[in-house]
PDB file of C-alpha atoms and ligand atoms in Angstrom:
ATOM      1  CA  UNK X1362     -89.480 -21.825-240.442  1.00  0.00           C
ATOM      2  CA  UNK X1363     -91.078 -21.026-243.824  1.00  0.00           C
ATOM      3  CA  UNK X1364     -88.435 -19.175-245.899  1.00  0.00           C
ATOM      4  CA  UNK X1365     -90.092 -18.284-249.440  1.00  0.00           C
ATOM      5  CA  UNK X1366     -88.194 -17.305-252.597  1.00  0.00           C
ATOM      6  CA  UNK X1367     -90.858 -15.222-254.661  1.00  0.00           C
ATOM      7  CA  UNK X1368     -89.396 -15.140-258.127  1.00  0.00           C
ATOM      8  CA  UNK X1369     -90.526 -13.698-261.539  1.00  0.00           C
ATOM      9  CA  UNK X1370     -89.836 -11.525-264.122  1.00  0.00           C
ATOM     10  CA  UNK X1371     -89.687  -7.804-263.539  1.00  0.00           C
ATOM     11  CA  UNK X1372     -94.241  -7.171-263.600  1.00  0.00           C
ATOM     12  CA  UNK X1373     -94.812 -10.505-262.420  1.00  0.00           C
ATOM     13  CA  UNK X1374     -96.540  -9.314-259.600  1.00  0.00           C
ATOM     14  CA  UNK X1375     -93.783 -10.361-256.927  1.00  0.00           C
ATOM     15  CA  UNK X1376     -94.671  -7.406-254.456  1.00  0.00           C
ATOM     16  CA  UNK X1377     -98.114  -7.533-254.594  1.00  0.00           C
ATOM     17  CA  UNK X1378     -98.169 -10.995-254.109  1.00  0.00           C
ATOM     18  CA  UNK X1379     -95.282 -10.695-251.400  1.00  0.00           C
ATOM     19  CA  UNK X1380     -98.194  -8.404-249.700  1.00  0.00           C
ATOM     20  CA  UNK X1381    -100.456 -11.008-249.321  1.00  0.00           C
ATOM     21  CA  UNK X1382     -98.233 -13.976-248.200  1.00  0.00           C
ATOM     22  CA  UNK X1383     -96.300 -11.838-245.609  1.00  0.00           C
ATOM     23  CA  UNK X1384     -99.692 -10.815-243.973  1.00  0.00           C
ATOM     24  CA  UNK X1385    -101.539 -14.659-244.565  1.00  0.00           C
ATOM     25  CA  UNK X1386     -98.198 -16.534-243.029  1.00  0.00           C
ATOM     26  CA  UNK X1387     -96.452 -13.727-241.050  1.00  0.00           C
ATOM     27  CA  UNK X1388     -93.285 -13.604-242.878  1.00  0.00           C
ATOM     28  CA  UNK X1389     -90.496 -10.817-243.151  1.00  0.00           C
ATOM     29  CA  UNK X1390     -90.653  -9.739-246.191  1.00  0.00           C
ATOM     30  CA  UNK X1391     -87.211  -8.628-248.124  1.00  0.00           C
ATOM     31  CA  UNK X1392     -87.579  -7.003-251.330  1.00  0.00           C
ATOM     32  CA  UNK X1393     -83.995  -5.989-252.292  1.00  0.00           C
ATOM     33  CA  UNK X1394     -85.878  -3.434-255.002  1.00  0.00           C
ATOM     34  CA  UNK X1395     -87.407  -1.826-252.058  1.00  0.00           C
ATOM     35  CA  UNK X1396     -84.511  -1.821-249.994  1.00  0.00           C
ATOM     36  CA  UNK X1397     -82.079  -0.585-252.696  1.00  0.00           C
ATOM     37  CA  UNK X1398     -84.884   2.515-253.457  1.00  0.00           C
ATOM     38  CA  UNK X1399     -85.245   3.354-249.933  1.00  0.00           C
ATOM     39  CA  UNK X1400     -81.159   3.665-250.036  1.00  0.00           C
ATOM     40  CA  UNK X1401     -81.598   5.606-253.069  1.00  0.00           C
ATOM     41  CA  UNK X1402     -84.179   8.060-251.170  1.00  0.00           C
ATOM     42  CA  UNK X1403     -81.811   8.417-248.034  1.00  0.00           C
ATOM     43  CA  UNK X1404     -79.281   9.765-250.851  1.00  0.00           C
ATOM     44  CA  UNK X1405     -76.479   7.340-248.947  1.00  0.00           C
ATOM     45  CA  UNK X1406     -73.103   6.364-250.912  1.00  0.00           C
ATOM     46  CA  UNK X1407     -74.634   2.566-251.410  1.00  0.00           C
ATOM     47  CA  UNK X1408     -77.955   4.335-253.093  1.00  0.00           C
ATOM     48  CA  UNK X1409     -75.920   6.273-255.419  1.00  0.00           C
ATOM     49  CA  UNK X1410     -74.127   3.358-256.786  1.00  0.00           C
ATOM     50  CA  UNK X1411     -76.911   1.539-257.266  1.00  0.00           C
ATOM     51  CA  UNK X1412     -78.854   3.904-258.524  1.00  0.00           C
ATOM     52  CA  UNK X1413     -76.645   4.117-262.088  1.00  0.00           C
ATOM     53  CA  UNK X1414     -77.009   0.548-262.403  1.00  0.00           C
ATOM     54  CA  UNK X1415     -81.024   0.677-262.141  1.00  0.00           C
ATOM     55  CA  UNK X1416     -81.607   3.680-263.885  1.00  0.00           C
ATOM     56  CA  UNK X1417     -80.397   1.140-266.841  1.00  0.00           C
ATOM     57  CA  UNK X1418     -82.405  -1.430-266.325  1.00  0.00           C
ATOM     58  CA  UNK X1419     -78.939  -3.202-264.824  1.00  0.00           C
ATOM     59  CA  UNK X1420     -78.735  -5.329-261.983  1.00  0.00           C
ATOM     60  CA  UNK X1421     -76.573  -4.002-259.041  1.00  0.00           C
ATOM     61  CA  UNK X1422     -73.169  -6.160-258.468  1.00  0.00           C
ATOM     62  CA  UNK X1423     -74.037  -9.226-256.058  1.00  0.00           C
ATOM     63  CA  UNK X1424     -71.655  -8.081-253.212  1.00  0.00           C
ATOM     64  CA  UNK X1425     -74.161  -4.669-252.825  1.00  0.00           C
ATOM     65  CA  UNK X1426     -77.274  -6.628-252.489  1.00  0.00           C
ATOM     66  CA  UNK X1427     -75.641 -10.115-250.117  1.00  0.00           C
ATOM     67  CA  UNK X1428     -74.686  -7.942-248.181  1.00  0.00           C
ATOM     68  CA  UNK X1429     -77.860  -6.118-247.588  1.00  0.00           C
ATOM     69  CA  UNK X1430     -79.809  -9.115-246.870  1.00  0.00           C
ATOM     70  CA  UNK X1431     -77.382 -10.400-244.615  1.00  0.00           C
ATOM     71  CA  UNK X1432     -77.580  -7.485-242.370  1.00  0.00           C
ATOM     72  CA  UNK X1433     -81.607  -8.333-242.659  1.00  0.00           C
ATOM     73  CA  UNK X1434     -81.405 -11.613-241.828  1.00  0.00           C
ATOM     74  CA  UNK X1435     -79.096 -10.692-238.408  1.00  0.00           C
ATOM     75  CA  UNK X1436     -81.773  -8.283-237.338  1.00  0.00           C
ATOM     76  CA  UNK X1437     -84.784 -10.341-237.962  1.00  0.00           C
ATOM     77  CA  UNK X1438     -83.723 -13.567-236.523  1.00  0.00           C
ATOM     78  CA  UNK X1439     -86.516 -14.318-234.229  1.00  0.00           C
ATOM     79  CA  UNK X1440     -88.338 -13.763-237.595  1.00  0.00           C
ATOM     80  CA  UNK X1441     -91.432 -17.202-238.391  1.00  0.00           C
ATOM     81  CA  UNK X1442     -89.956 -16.711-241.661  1.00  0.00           C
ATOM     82  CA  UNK X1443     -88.999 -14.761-245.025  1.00  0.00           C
ATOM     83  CA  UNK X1444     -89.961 -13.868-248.291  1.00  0.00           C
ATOM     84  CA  UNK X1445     -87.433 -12.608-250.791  1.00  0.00           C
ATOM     85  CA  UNK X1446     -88.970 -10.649-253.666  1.00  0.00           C
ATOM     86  CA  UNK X1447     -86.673  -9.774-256.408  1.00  0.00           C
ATOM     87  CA  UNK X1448     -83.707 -11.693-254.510  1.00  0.00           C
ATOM     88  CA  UNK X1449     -81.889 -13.806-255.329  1.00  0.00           C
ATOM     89  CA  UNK X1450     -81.623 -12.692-259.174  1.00  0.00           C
ATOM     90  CA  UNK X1451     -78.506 -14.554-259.974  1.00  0.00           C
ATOM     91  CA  UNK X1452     -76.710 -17.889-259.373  1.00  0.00           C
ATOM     92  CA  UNK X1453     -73.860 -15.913-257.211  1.00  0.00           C
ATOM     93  CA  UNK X1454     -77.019 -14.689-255.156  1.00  0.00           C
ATOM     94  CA  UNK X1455     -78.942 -17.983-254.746  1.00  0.00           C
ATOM     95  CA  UNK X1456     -75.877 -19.523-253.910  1.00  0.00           C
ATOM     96  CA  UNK X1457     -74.874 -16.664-251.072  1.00  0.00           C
ATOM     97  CA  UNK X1458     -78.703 -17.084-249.965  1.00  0.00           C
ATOM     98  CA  UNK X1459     -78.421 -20.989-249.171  1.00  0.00           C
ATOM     99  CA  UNK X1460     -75.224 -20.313-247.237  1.00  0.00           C
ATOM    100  CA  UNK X1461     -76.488 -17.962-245.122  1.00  0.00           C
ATOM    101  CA  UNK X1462     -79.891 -20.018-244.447  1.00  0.00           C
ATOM    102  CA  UNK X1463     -77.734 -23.080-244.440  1.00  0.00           C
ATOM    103  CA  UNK X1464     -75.716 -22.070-241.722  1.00  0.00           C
ATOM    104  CA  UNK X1465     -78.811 -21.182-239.556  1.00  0.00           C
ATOM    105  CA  UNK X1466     -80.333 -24.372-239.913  1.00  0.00           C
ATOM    106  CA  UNK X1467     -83.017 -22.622-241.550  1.00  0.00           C
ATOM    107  CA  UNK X1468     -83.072 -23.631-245.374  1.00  0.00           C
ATOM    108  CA  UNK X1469     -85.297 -22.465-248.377  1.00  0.00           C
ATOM    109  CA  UNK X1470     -89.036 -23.981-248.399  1.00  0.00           C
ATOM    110  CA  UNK X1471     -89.722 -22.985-251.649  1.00  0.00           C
ATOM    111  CA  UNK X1472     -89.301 -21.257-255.010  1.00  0.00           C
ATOM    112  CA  UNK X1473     -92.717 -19.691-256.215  1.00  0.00           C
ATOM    113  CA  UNK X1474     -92.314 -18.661-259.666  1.00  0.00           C
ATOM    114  CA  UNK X1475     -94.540 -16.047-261.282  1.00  0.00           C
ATOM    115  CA  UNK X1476     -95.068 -17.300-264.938  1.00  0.00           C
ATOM    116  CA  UNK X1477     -95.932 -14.479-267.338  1.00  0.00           C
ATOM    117  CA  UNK X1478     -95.678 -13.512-270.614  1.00  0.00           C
ATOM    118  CA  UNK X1479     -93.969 -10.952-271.704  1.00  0.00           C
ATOM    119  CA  UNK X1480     -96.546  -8.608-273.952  1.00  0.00           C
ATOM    120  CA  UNK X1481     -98.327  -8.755-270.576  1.00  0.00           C
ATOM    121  CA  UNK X1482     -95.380  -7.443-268.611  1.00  0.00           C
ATOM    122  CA  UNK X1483     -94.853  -4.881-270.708  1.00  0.00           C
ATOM    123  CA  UNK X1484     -97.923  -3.619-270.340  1.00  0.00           C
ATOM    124  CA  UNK X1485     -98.379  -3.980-266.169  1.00  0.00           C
ATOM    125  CA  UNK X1486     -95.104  -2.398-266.142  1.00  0.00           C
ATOM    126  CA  UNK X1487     -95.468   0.553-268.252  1.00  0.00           C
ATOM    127  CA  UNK X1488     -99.053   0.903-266.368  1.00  0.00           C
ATOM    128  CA  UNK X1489     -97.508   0.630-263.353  1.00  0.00           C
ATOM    129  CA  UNK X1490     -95.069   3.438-264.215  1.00  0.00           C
ATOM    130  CA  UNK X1491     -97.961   6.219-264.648  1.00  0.00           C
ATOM    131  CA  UNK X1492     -99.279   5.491-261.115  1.00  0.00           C
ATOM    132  CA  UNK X1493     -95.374   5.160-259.306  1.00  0.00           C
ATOM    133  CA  UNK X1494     -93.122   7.403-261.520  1.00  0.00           C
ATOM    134  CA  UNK X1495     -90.391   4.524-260.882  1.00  0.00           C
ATOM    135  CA  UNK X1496     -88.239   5.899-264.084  1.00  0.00           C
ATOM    136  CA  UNK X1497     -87.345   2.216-264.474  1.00  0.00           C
ATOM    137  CA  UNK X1498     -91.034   1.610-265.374  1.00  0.00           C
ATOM    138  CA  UNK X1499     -91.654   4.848-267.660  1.00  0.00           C
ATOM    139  CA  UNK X1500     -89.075   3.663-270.439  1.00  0.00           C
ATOM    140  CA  UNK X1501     -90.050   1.167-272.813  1.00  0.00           C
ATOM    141  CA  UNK X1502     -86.538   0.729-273.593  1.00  0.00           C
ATOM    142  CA  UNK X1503     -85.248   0.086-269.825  1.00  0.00           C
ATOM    143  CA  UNK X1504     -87.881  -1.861-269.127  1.00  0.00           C
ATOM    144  CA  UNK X1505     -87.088  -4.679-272.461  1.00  0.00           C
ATOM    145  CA  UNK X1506     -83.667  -4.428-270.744  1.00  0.00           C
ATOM    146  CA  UNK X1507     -84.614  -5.385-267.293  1.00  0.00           C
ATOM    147  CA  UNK X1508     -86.788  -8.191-269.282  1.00  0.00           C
ATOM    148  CA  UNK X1509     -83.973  -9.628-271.316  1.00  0.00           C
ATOM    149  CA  UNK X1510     -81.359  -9.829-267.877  1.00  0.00           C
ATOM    150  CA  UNK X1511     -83.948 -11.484-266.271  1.00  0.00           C
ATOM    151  CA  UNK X1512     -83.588 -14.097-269.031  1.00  0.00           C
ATOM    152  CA  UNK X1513     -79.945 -13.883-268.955  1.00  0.00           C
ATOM    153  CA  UNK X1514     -79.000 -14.018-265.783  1.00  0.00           C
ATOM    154  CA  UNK X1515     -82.016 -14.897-263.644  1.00  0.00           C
ATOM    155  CA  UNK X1516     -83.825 -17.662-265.316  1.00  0.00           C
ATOM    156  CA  UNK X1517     -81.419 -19.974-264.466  1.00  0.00           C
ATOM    157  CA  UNK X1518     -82.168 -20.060-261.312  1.00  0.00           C
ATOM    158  CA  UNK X1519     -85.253 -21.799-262.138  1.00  0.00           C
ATOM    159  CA  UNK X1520     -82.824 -24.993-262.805  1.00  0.00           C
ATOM    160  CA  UNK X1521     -80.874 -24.123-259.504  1.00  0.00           C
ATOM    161  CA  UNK X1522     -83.951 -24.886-257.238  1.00  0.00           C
ATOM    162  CA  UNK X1523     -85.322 -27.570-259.580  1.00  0.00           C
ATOM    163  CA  UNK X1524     -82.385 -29.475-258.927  1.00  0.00           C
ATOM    164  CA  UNK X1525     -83.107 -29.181-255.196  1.00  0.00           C
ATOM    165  CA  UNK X1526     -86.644 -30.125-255.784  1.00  0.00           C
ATOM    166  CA  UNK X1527     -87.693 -26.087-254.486  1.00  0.00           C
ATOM    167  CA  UNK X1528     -88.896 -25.351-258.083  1.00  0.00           C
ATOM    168  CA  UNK X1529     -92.969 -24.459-258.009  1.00  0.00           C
ATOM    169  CA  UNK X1530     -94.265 -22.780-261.232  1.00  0.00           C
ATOM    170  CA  UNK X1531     -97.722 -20.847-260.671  1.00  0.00           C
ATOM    171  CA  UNK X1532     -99.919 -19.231-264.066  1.00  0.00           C
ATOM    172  CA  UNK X1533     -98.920 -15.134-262.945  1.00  0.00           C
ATOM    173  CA  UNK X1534    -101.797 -14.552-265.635  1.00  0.00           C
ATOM    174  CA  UNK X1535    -105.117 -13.795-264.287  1.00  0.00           C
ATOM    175  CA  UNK X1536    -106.879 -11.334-261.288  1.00  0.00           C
ATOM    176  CA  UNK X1537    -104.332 -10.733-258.494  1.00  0.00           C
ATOM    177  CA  UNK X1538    -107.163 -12.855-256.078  1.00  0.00           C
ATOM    178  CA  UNK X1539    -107.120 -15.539-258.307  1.00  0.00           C
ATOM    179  CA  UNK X1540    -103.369 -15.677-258.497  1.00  0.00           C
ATOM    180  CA  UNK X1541    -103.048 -15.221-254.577  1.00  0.00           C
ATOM    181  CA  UNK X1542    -105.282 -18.329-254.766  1.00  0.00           C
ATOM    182  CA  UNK X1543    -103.031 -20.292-256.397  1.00  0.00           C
ATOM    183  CA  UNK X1544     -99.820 -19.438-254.505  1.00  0.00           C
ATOM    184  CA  UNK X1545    -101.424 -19.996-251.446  1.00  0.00           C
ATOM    185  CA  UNK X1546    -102.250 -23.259-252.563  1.00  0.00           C
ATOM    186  CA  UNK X1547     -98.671 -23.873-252.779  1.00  0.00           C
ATOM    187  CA  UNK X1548     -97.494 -22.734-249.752  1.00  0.00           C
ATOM    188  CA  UNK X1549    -100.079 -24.290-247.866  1.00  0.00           C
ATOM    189  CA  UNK X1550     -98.935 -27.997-249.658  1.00  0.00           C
ATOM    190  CA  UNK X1551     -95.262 -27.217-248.593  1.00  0.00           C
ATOM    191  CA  UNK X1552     -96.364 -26.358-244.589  1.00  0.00           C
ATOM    192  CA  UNK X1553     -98.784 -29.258-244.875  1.00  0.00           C
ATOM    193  CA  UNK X1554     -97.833 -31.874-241.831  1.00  0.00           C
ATOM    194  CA  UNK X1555     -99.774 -34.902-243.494  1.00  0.00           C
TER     195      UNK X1555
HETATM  196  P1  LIG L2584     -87.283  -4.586-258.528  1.00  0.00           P
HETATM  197  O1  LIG L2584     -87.963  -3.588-257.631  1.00  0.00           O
HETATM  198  O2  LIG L2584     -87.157  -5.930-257.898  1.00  0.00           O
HETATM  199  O3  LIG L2584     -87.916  -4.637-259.898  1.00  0.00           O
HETATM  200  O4  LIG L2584     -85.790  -4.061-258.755  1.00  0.00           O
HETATM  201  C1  LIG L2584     -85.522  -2.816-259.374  1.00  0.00           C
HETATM  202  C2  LIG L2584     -84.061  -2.767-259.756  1.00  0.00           C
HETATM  203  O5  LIG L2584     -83.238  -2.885-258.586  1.00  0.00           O
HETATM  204  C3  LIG L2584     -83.579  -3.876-260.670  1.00  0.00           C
HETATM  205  O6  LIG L2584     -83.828  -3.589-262.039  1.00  0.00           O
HETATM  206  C4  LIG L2584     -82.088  -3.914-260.354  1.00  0.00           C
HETATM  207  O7  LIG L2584     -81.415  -2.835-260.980  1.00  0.00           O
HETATM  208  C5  LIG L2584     -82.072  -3.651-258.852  1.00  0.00           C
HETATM  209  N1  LIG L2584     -82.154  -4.904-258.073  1.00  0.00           N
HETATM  210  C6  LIG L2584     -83.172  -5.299-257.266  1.00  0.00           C
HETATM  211  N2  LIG L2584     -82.915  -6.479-256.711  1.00  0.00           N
HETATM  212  C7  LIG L2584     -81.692  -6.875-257.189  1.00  0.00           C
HETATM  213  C8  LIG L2584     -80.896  -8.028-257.013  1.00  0.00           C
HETATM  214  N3  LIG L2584     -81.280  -9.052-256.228  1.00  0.00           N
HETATM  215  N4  LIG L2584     -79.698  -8.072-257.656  1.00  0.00           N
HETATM  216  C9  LIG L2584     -79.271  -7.060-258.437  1.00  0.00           C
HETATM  217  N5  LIG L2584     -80.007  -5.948-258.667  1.00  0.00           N
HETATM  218  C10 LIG L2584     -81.210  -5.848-258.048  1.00  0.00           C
END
């Protein structure tokens, strides 16, 4: 099983990226950002929640988004393998993550992490906002927010997988082809039988 942990800071490129590797190694992809919007769409009691919490720029308590991977991972589990975009974003998370894969037998391959810097996230974001109309991409001020908890609280996971020897940093700054290229790269080292 490949299970991939696509990690970055909010404009990295995580679900574009996530795009590619699903369809080049025929992955599930889990993107809890996707999973929490479609909630949010469906106007259920979990979307409503969450939605006050991203509408900030916050992240959404680690009980609300475990728990909505786990019921992923039960109804995938003939799955080849995952990516998680946007999960795990804190050490609570990561932690609940390896549990769960633990306990399958089916552990984490690797951490790919998206390295960009920030003037240029900024910008993809608040680009990306005129195209989506994700509110959480329109605000300049929600948007430093979502920046500075990713430093806070989901950086460190960086030292998490490094001490498990999971940790791969790619450049995020270039064409999305020529990033694709060197994730793929990556991946294709950490499936390598040789
Ligand atoms: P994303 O689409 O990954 O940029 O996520 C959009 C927003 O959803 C984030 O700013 C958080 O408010 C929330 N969110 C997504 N994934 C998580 C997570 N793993 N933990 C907590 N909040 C999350």
């Amino acid at each position: 099983m490949l299970n991939l942990v696509l990690f970055g800071p909010p404009g990295a490129g995580k679900g574009t990226q996530a795009e590619f590797l699903t369809v080049s190694y025929q992955l599930i992809h889990l993107s809890t950002g996707d999973l929490l919007r479609s909630e949010i769409s469906g106007q259920t009691r979990l979307g409503l929640e969450a939605k006050s919490f991203m509408d900030k720029g916050e992240l959404v308590p680690d009980a609300v988004v475990i728990g909505m991977i786990k019921l992923k991972l039960e109804a995938h589990s003939e799955a080849r393998g995952f990516i998680f975009d946007g999960f795990p974003r804190t050490v609570e998370q990561a932690q609940a993550l390896d549990e769960m894969l633990n306990a399958g037998g089916m552990p984490i391959s690797g951490m790919l992490s998206l390295e960009v810097e920030r003037q240029e996230l900024i910008k993809r974001l608040l680009g990306r906002g005129m195209v989506s109309g994700r509110a959480d991409d329109q605000d300049q001020a929600v948007i430093e927010n979502r920046i500075n908890v990713y430093v806070e609280k989901t950086a460190p996971l960086i030292k998490y997988y490094e001490a498990q020897g999971k940790h791969f940093g790619i450049n995020g700054m270039g064409t999305i082809p020529e990033i694709a290229e060197r994730l793929k790269k990556t991946v294709d080292s950490l499936t390598c039988q040789c």
